Short mmCIF file of C-alpha atoms and ligand atoms in Angstrom, two decimals:
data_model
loop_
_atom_site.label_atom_id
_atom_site.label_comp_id
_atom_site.label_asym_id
_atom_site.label_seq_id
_atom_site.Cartn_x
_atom_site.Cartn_y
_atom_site.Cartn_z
CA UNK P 1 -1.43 -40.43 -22.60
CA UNK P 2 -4.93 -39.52 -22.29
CA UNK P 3 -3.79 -35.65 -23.64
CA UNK P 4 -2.22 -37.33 -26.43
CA UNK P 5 -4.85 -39.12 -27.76
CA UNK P 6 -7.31 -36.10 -27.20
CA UNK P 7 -4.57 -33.95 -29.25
CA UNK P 8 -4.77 -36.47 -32.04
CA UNK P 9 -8.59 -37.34 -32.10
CA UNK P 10 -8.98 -33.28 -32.56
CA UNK P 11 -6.10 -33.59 -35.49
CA UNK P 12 -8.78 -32.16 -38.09
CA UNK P 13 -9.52 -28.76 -35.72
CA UNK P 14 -5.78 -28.08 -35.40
CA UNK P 15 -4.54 -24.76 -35.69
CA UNK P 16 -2.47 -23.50 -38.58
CA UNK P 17 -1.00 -20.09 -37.50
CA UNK P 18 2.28 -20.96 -38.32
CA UNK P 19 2.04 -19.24 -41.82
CA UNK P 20 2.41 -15.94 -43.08
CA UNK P 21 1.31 -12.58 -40.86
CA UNK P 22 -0.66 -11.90 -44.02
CA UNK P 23 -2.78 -14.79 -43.15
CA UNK P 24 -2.76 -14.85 -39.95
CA UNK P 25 -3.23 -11.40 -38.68
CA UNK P 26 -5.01 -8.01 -40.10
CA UNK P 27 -4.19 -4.35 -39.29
CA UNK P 28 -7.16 -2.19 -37.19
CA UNK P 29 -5.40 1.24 -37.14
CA UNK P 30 -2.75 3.42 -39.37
CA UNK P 31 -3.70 1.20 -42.44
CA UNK P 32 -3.10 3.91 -44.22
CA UNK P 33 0.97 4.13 -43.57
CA UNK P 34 0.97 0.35 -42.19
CA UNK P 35 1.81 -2.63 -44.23
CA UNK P 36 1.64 -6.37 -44.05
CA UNK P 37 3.21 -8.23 -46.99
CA UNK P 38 3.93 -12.18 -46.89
CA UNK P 39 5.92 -12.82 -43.68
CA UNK P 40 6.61 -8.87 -43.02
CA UNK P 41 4.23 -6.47 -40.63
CA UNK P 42 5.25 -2.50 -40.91
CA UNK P 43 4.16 -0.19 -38.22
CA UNK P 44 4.23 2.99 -38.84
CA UNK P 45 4.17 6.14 -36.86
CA UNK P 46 3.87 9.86 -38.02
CA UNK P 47 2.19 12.57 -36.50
CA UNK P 48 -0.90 12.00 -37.89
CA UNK P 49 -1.50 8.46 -36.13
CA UNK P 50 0.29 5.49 -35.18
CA UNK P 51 -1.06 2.31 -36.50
CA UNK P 52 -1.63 -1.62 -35.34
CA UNK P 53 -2.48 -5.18 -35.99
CA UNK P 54 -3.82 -8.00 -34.22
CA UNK P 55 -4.47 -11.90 -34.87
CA UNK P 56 -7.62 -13.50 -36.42
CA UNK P 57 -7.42 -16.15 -33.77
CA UNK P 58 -7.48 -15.66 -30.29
CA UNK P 59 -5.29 -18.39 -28.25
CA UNK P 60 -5.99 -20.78 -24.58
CA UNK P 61 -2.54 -21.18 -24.16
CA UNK P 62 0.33 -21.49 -26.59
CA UNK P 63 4.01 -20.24 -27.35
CA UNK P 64 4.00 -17.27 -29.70
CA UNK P 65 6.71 -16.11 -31.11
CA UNK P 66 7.72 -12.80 -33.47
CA UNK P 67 11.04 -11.55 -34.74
CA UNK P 68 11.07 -7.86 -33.88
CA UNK P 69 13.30 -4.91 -35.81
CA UNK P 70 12.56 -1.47 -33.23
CA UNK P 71 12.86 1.98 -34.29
CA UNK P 72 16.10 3.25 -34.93
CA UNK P 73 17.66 6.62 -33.93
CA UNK P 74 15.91 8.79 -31.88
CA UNK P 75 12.95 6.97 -30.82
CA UNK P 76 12.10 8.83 -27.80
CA UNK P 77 8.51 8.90 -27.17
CA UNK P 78 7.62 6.44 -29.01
CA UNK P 79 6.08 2.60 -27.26
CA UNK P 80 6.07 -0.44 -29.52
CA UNK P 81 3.83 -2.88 -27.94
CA UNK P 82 3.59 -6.58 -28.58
CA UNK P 83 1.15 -8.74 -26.29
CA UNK P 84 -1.44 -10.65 -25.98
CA UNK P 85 -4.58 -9.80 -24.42
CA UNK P 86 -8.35 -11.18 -24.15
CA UNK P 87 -11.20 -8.90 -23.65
CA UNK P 88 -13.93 -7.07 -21.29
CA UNK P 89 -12.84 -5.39 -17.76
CA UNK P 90 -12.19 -8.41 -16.42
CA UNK P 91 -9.87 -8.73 -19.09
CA UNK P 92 -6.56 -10.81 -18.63
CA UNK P 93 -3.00 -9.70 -20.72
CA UNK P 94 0.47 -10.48 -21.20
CA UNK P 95 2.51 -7.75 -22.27
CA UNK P 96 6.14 -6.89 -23.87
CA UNK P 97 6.04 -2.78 -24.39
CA UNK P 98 9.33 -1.04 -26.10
CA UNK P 99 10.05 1.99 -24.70
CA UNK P 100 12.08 3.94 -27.79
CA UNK P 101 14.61 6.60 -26.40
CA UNK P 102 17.42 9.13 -27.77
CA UNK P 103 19.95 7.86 -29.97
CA UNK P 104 22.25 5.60 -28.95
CA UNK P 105 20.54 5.21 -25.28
CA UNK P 106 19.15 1.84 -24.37
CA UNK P 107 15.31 0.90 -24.69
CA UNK P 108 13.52 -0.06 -21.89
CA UNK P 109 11.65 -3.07 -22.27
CA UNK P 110 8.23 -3.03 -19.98
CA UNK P 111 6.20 -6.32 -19.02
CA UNK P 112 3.43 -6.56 -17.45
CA UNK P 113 0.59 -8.99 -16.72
CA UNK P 114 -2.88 -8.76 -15.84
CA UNK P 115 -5.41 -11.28 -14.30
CA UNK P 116 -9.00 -10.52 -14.32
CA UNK P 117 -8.87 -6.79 -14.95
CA UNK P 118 -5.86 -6.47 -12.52
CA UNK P 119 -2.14 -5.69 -13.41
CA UNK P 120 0.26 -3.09 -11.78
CA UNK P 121 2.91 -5.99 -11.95
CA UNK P 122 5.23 -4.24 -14.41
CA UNK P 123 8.85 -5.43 -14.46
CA UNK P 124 11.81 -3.26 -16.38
CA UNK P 125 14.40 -4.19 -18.35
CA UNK P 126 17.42 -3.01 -20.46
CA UNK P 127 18.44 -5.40 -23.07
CA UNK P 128 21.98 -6.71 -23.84
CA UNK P 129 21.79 -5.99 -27.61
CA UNK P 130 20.92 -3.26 -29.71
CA UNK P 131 17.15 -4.26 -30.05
CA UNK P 132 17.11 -1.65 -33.55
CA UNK P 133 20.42 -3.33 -35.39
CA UNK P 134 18.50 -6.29 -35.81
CA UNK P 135 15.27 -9.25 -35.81
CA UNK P 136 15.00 -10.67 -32.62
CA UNK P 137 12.70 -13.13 -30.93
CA UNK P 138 10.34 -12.59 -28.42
CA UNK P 139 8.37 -15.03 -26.86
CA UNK P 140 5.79 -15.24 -24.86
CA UNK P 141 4.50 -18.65 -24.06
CA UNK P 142 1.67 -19.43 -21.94
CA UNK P 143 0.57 -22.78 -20.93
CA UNK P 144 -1.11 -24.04 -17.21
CA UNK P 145 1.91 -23.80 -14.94
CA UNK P 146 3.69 -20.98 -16.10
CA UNK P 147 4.01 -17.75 -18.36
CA UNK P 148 7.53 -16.95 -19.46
CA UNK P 149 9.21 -13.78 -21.51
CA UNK P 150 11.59 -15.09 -23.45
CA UNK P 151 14.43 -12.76 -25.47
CA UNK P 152 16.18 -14.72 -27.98
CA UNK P 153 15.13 -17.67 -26.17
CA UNK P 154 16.71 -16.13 -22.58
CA UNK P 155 13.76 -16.15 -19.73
CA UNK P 156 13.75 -12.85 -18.24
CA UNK P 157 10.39 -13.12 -16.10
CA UNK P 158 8.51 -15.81 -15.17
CA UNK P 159 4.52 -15.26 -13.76
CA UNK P 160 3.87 -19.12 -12.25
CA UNK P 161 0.27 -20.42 -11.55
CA UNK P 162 -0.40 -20.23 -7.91
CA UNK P 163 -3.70 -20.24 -8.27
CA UNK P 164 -4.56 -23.35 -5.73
CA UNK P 165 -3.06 -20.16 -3.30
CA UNK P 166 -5.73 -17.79 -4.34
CA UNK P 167 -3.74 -15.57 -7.08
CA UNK P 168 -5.62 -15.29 -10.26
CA UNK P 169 -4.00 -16.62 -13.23
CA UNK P 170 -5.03 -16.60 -17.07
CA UNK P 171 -6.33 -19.97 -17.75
CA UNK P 172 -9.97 -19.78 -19.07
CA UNK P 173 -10.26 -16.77 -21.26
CA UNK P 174 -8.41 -17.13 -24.73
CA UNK P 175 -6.62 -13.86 -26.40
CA UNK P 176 -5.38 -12.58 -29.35
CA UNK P 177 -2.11 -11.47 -30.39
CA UNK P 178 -1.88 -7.41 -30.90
CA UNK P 179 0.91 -5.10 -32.24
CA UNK P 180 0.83 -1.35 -31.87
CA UNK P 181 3.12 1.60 -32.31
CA UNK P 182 2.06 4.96 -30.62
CA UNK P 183 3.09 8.38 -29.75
CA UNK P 184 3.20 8.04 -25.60
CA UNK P 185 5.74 11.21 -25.08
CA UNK P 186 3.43 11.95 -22.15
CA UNK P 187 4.43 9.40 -19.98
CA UNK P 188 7.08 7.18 -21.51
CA UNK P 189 9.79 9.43 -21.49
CA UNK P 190 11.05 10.14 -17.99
CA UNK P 191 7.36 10.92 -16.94
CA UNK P 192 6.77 12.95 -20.34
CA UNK P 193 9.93 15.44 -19.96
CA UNK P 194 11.08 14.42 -23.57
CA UNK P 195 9.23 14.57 -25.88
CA UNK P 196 8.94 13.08 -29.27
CA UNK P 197 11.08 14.33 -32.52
CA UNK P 198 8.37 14.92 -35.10
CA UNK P 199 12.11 15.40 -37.58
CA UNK P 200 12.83 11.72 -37.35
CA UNK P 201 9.21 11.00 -38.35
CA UNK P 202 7.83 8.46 -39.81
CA UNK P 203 8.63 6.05 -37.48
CA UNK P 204 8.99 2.47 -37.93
CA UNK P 205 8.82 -1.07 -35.94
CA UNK P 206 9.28 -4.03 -37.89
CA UNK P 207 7.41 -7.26 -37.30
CA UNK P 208 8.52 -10.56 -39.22
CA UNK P 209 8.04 -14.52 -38.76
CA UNK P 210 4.86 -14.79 -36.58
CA UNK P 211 5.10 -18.13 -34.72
CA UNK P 212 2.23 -19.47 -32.56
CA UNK P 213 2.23 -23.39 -31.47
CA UNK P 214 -1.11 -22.08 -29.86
CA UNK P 215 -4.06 -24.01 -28.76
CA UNK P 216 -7.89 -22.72 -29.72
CA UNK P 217 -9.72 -20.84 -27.26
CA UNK P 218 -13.11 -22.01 -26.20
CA UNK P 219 -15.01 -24.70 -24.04
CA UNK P 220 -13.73 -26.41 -21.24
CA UNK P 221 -9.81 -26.78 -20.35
CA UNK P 222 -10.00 -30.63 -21.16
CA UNK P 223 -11.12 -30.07 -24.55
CA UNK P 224 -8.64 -27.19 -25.74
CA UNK P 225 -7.37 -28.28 -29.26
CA UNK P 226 -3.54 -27.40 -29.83
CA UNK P 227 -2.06 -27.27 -33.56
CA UNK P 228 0.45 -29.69 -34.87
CA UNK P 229 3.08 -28.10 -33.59
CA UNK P 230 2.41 -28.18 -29.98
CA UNK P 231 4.28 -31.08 -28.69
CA UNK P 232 1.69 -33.48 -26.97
CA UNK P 233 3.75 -33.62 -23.67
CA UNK P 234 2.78 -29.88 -23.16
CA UNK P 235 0.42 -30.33 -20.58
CA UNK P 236 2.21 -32.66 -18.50
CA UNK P 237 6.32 -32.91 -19.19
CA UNK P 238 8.53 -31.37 -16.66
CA UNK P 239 10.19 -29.96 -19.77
CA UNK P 240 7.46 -27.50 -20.43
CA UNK P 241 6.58 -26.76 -16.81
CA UNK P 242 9.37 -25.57 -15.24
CA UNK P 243 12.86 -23.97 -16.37
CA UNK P 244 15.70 -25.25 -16.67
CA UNK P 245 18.95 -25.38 -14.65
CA UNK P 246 20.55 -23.56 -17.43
CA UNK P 247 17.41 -21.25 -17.85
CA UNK P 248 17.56 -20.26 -14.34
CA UNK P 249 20.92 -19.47 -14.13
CA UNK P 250 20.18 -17.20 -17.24
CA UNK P 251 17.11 -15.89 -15.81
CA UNK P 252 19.43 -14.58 -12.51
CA UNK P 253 22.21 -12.96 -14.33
CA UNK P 254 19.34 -10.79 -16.86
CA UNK P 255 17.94 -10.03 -13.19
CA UNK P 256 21.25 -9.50 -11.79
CA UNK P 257 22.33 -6.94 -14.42
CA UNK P 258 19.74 -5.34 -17.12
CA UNK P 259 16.78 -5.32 -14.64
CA UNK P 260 15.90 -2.14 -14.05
CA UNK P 261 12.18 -2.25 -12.06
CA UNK P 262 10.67 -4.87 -10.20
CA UNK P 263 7.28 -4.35 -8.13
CA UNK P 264 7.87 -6.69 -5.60
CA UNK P 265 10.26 -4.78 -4.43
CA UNK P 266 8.42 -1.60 -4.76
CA UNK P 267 7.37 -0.95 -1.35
CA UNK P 268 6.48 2.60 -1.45
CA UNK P 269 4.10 1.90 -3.90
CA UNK P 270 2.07 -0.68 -2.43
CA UNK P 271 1.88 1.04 0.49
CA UNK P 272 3.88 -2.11 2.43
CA UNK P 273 1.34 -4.53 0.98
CA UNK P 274 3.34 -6.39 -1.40
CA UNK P 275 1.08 -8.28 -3.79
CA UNK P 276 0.99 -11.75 -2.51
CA UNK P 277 2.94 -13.49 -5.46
CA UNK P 278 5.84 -11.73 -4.99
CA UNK P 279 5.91 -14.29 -1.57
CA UNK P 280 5.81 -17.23 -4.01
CA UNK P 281 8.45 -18.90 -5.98
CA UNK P 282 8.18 -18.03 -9.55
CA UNK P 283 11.11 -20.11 -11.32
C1 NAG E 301 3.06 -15.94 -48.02
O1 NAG E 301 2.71 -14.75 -48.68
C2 NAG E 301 3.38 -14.54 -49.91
C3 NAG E 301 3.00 -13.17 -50.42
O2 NAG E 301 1.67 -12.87 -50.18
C4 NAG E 301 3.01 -15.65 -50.86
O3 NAG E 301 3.70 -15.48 -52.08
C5 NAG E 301 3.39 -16.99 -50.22
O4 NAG E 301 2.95 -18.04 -51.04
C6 NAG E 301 2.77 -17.15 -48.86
N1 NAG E 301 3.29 -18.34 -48.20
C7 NAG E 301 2.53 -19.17 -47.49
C8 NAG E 301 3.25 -20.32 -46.84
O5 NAG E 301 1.34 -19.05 -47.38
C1 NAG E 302 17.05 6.29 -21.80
O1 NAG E 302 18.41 6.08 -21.48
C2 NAG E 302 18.80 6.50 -20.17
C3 NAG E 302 20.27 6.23 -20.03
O2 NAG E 302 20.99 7.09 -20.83
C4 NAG E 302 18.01 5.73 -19.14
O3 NAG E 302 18.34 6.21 -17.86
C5 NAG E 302 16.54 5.91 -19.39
O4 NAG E 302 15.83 5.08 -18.49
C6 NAG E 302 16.19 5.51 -20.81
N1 NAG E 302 14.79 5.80 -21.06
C7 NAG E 302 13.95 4.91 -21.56
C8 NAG E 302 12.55 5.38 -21.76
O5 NAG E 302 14.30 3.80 -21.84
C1 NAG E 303 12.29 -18.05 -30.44
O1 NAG E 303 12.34 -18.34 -29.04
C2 NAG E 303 11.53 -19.44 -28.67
C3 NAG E 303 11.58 -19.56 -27.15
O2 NAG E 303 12.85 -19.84 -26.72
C4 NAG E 303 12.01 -20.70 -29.39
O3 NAG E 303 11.18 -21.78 -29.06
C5 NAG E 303 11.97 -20.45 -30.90
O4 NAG E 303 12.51 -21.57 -31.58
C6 NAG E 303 12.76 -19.21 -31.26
N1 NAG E 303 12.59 -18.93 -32.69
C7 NAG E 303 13.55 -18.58 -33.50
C8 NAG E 303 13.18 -18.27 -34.91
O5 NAG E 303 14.73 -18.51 -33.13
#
């Protein structure tokens, strides 16, 4: 109740990011070859540079949203990247990276999250859809409890809040939304061994209908201001806290068949010291 009638009393503030990219975000590299008209964002990537935009606003908390068209054919070598991310080392980030790869051979999508400067939590992913045939959603939406990657609306990760349990979790600094498209043929392809086909150049990853029922970054938790669009029960409805039934079941069957790396389970790695919120229920 008390949220509610904050939400409204801030009505004037709220946040209107629910318009066109053209308004809402700006390009900061490849301008040249990159293009944002009305709804649409181009990235473009030749061999002269790759390009990339980001948002005005930076965001504490919201559910942003972009339709997503990846390079077609042989994209091997190339990373489209859409996340958010705050700034400084102690920097905190939410990421969705597109791994591109030889025609007709599946991307990989790559997530990742960082909290205070830390990440090394990447999770892998094949998708069950040809991710360059077509616009489709993803998600990333952020509030208190939880962060979840959604696909077309299908939750394929969750990252909960456990901070009472001494994991860090991104809560007090805001970030903006970024899009990039690079050359990474030195690591993304099997560890660099293909590399990237300069032919098929330019390159192109297409961004359209930029959605974000965001809140405003800045001051204390209690006095975030959300947008219109961010129902008032956010902060407190069992709706928006935890998934659903349904949700779970689909989260288990994207884990149960298109997930291709997970490091909690990368023991190796971590030298047997598992990061601690691999222990903790996440969904
Ligand atoms: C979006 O951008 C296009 C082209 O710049 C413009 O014609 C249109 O009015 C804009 N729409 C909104 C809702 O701002
Ligand atoms: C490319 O596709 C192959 C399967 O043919 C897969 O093993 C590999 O992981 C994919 N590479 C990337 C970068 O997605
Ligand atoms: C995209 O997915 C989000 C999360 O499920 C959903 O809220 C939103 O309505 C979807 N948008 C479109 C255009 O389908």
């Amino acid at each position: 109740m008390w949220v509610a009638l904050l939400i409204f009393a801030l009505a004037p503030n709220i946040i209107q990011v629910d318009a066109n990219i053209s308004k809402s975000m700006h390009l900061t590299w490849g301008v040249r070859h990159a293009s944002i008209l009305g709804e649409d964002l181009h990235l473009v990537l030749d061999k002269t540079s790759g390009s990339a935009a980001q948002s005005k606003r930076s965001f504490l908390f919201g559910s942003i949203e972009m339709l997503i068209k990846l390079v077609p054919g042989n994209s091997a070598g190339t990373v489209t990247a859409y996340y958010l991310s705050s700034a400084g080392s102690q920097h905190d980030e939410i990421d969705f990276e597109f791994l591109g790869n030889s025609t007709g051979q599946p991307y990989t999508v790559h997530t990742n999250i960082y909290t205070q400067g830390k990440g090394s939590r990447e999770q892998q992913f094949f998708l069950w859809f040809d991710p360059t045939a077509d616009f489709h959603n993803y998600t990333i939406h952020w509030n208190p409890t939880a962060i979840v990657w959604y696909v077309d609306s299908v939750p394929i990760r969750v990252f909960r809040n456990h901070e009472k349990e001494g994991i860090a979790y991104p809560n007090k600094q805001g970030m903006r939304v970024y899009t990039t498209l690079w050359n990474a043929d030195d690591w993304a392809t099997r560890g660099g061994l293909v590399k990237t086909d300069w032919h098929s150049a330019p390159f192109t990853a297409r961004f359209h209908h930029f959605r974000a029922r965001a809140c405003k970054s800045g001051g204390a938790r209690s006095t975030n201001q959300c947008a219109s669009n961010v129902p008032a029960n956010w902060w407190t409805s069992r709706r928006y806290k935890q998934l659903s039934h349904s949700q779970i079941g689909q989260l288990n069957w994207v884990r149960n068949n298109y997930m291709i790396y997970d490091y909690c389970t990368d023991t190796k790695r971590f030298n047997g010291q598992i990061p601690p919120e691999c222990f903790k229920p996440q969904f």
